[in-house]
Each structure stands twice: as C-alpha cells, then as structure tokens.
C-alpha cells in the first residue's frame, strides 16, 4: 500500500517547486519507466499494480492496488506502474554537432515531441531558455516516450549561449531564406521560438542565418506551422544529406 | 443571455451523435471563427462576450455574459466568442494532386495538426477512414486554427478508395525505402496509420510503395515518430523540389 506521506510526496512532484526541492520527478507507463531504468537515471521508488519490472530490487518497489494507483497517478487512465526517479545533474553542453535551442516553449506536449525528434535525428544536445516548460513536468516525461534518456537537456540563458558558441546559428523566420535551397552545415545551432510569439526580439538580433519553410498553399492563408512540426521539417532538412 | 435550450444544444454538440443529428458543430476563439466566417461554411449562430464580428447580422448573434460563456464553452479558459456552424456537405474526392489518407487516427490534436500541415503544403484533399476521430470534434476544430476551410476532408472506406485511385500509393513503414533517396512524384496518395498500431494489415497489403524516414540516432532506440511529425517530414519531402 501507499502511505499518506508517499501520496503527499508524489502529488507534490506535479509541481516544479517541489521537484526542485526534492530533486525528484515521476514517470508513468511501462515504456517510459523501462527506458528510464535502462539509462543512467537513478530510481528512487517504483509502484506497480502487478509485477512488471522483475529486475528492480524488492526494497525499491511496492505492489499497490489499482485504487491507490488512481490516487497517485496524474493520468486520467492510470497505467500499471508509476516510478519516482532522481533528477540527474545536467551535463555541460559541448560546442559541437547539431544543437537545438528552444526560446520559451510553453506547451509540455511540444517539448516532449521535440525531444523525441532530437532523439530520432541524432541531436544529442538541447538548450532551453529558462522560461521554457520544465522537462520534468509529468506531461513532458510522458510525451518524450523515454527519449529524454538519450538527449542532454540544459536550461541556460540562451543569449549567453549563442554569444559564446563557435557554431553557425540558424533561426526560422517568415522572411528567411528557403530552407530547401540552402546548403546546410553538419554542425550548427538551430533555434525555435515560442508557440505564440516566435523567437524573441533580443534573440533574433543575434541570429545570423535566417531560414524559412516555404508555404505551398493559397496566398491568403496566414497560419504558421506548429513549432513541433517546424522542428521536424528543419531537422529532416539538416540530416537528409548525411 | 443564453437560453436553457441553447445551452442544451451547444453542450450536446460536444458529442458526435448530436453533431450528426443536428448537422451542426461549434468553434471557439477569434482566429478560428474568423476563418470559418470567411469560408463557405454557414454560420448558425454566434455568441460573444463583447462585440467582435461586426459583419455578422444582429439576428445571428447574441451578446452574453462571461459567466454564460463559461457554461457553454468546452475550453478551460473560454474565449470571447463561440459560434455554431452548419456542417458542410463533403465534396467528392478528385483523383489528382497529392492526397493524404489517414488510417484510423484517434487523437484530435494529431488530426488538427495534420489538417494544418495539408493546408501549409497545398494538399487540398484528405481522406479519413471511418474510425478516424471526427473532424467536427471541438478539439480538432481548435487545433486546425481555421485550416479546415481550405482542405476537403472526406470519411471513406479507405480500402475502397485505394482500390479505385489511378495515383501511385505510398505508405510509411519501418522497413520501407529511404524517403530521402526516392524520386517522389508530384501526384500521389500518401497513407499514415494509427498512433499505436500504424497502418492496418488489410490496408498495408494494397500499398505498392513502402517508404521510411531514416533514423539517425543510436541503434538501441526503438521509438517511432509521432504521426503528425512523420506527416510533416513526408509532406516536406514530397513538396521540397517544386
């Protein structure tokens, strides 16, 4: 069974303040927990409604009832497992390869999808502005499907980061150069902006390479692409000639 | 003010059964309603908490209080406007151009994002299997951001549709040919499968061109791309040489 203190701890971890205080986060679902267990991320405790992860030491897991799982889960349809993990220490960003930078992404689903895309396209480093949604938000962890274990994600002042990188810096803008016609480098920094406002003005000023995904529909249409789909298209373009 | 009968009608339209019965759907938010008003889709009635759409006839709109908007809205943070529109009659799919086919997409956000992508990439025709989520689901309408007005979406038996098309038929599979190395046609049918199960076996059997988006990360990673990001990458590839 789950103690009152455990319930209190687990539900508190839905909030960034308490995740930071305890340096813990929660993950739910077989797939995500499996990927985290196979990574360097350290398990604090596992709760299961049936025995799934036999490799986990008995002292580190508790078999609970479905009714208790419902009390600790953040999901509307709880899975058979929920685990608490220690937040790993961020590694220093190395000035090499393709690096994705997110300027104030607010939607947990978008951040999760972008982490999966980085993983798919072999992007090992992801820099987020300090206003970007917390990667240890349960919704982000669910959306990453375990990809977070293969991408080093760091929260930094992105103006400082761009100022000190020796790599070419790219940003997507409506008036940028046609990405399909540019010769894209194998290494570089690729910046994506906030869902509603795009890349912030202060960051835009220091971006040297302005690129755009051309629109093929009617001229009257004014809508932009969702940031996760724009990231998919840009990463595909940077990688397709490898 | 909003009458009891109006509240009953509007809340019933959250369900497919009642949308079909009344042949009506709801849209919320200035951007979406604006796009719908500018299209051929016919307004039934508009509710506003302040006067926004001056071109709408007084007989077709009602000024309501924020507290009433909260009662009729499906959003957690209601907008200043909600409108009821008539479901337009589906147009026949013409056997030309690039046509996207969805085999049992269940997530409203994914369908909405794919409609936006079709609009961006000039894909005018979208065929959905009968099990695909209803396009007039309020969550889909929100996610399309008005793009639905520029894409003809039809629900069909997709096996029947594929059997009678003269266009080349493409589907994405893990073991397909590298999409970056294929010469892609300007016209064709492009099929995407269900979020969990991919393209169904019965549909897979009749697909002649199996393509794949190559993975660039570690071999150990097993995760697939989200269907909306896979659609983004494929449409970008089919359009990039135009």
Coordinates of C-alpha atoms in Angstrom, one line a residue, chain A residues 31 35 113 116-117 119-122 124 145 147 150 180 213-218 220-226 228-229 232-233 236-237 239-240 242, chain B residues 31 35 113 116-117 119-122 124 145 147 150 180 213-218 220-226 228-229 232-233 236-237 239-240 242:
Chain A
X31 CA 7.5 2.1 -21.9
X35 CA 13.7 3.4 -20.9
X113 CA 7.6 15.9 -29.2
X116 CA 11.6 12.6 -29.5
X117 CA 12.6 14.4 -32.7
X119 CA 16.5 11.6 -30.4
X120 CA 15.3 10.4 -33.9
X121 CA 17.6 12.7 -35.8
X122 CA 20.6 12.1 -33.5
X124 CA 22.3 14.9 -28.5
X145 CA 8.4 8.2 -24.5
X147 CA 13.8 9.7 -25.5
X150 CA 19.3 10.0 -24.9
X180 CA 15.2 23.7 -49.3
X213 CA 10.0 26.7 -44.6
X214 CA 8.2 27.7 -47.8
X215 CA 4.4 27.6 -47.8
X216 CA 2.7 25.9 -50.7
X217 CA -0.9 26.7 -50.2
X218 CA -3.0 29.8 -51.1
X220 CA -4.5 34.2 -48.4
X221 CA -3.6 31.7 -45.7
X222 CA -1.9 33.4 -42.8
X223 CA -1.4 30.5 -40.4
X224 CA 2.0 29.4 -39.2
X225 CA 3.2 25.9 -38.6
X226 CA 3.1 24.4 -35.1
X228 CA 7.0 20.8 -33.2
X229 CA 6.1 20.2 -36.9
X232 CA 10.5 18.1 -37.6
X233 CA 10.9 19.6 -41.1
X236 CA 14.9 16.4 -41.5
X237 CA 16.5 19.0 -43.9
X239 CA 20.0 15.5 -41.7
X240 CA 18.7 14.3 -45.1
X242 CA 24.1 12.6 -44.5
Chain B
X31 CA -9.0 33.3 -35.2
X35 CA -11.5 31.9 -40.8
X113 CA -2.1 19.3 -36.8
X116 CA -2.8 22.5 -40.8
X117 CA 0.1 20.7 -42.5
X119 CA -3.1 23.4 -45.7
X120 CA 0.6 24.6 -45.5
X121 CA 1.8 22.2 -48.1
X122 CA -1.1 22.8 -50.5
X124 CA -6.4 20.1 -50.8
X145 CA -6.7 27.0 -36.5
X147 CA -7.2 25.4 -41.9
X150 CA -9.1 25.1 -47.2
X180 CA 15.4 11.0 -48.9
X213 CA 12.0 8.2 -42.7
X214 CA 15.6 7.1 -41.7
X215 CA 16.6 7.3 -38.1
X216 CA 19.8 9.0 -37.2
X217 CA 20.2 8.2 -33.5
X218 CA 21.6 5.2 -31.6
X220 CA 19.2 0.8 -29.4
X221 CA 16.4 3.3 -29.7
X222 CA 13.2 1.7 -30.6
X223 CA 10.8 4.6 -30.6
X224 CA 8.8 5.7 -33.6
X225 CA 8.0 9.2 -34.7
X226 CA 4.6 10.8 -33.7
X228 CA 1.9 14.3 -37.1
X229 CA 5.7 14.8 -37.2
X232 CA 5.3 16.9 -41.6
X233 CA 8.5 15.3 -42.8
X236 CA 8.1 18.4 -46.8
X237 CA 9.9 15.7 -48.9
X239 CA 7.0 19.3 -51.9
X240 CA 10.6 20.4 -51.5
X242 CA 8.7 22.1 -56.5

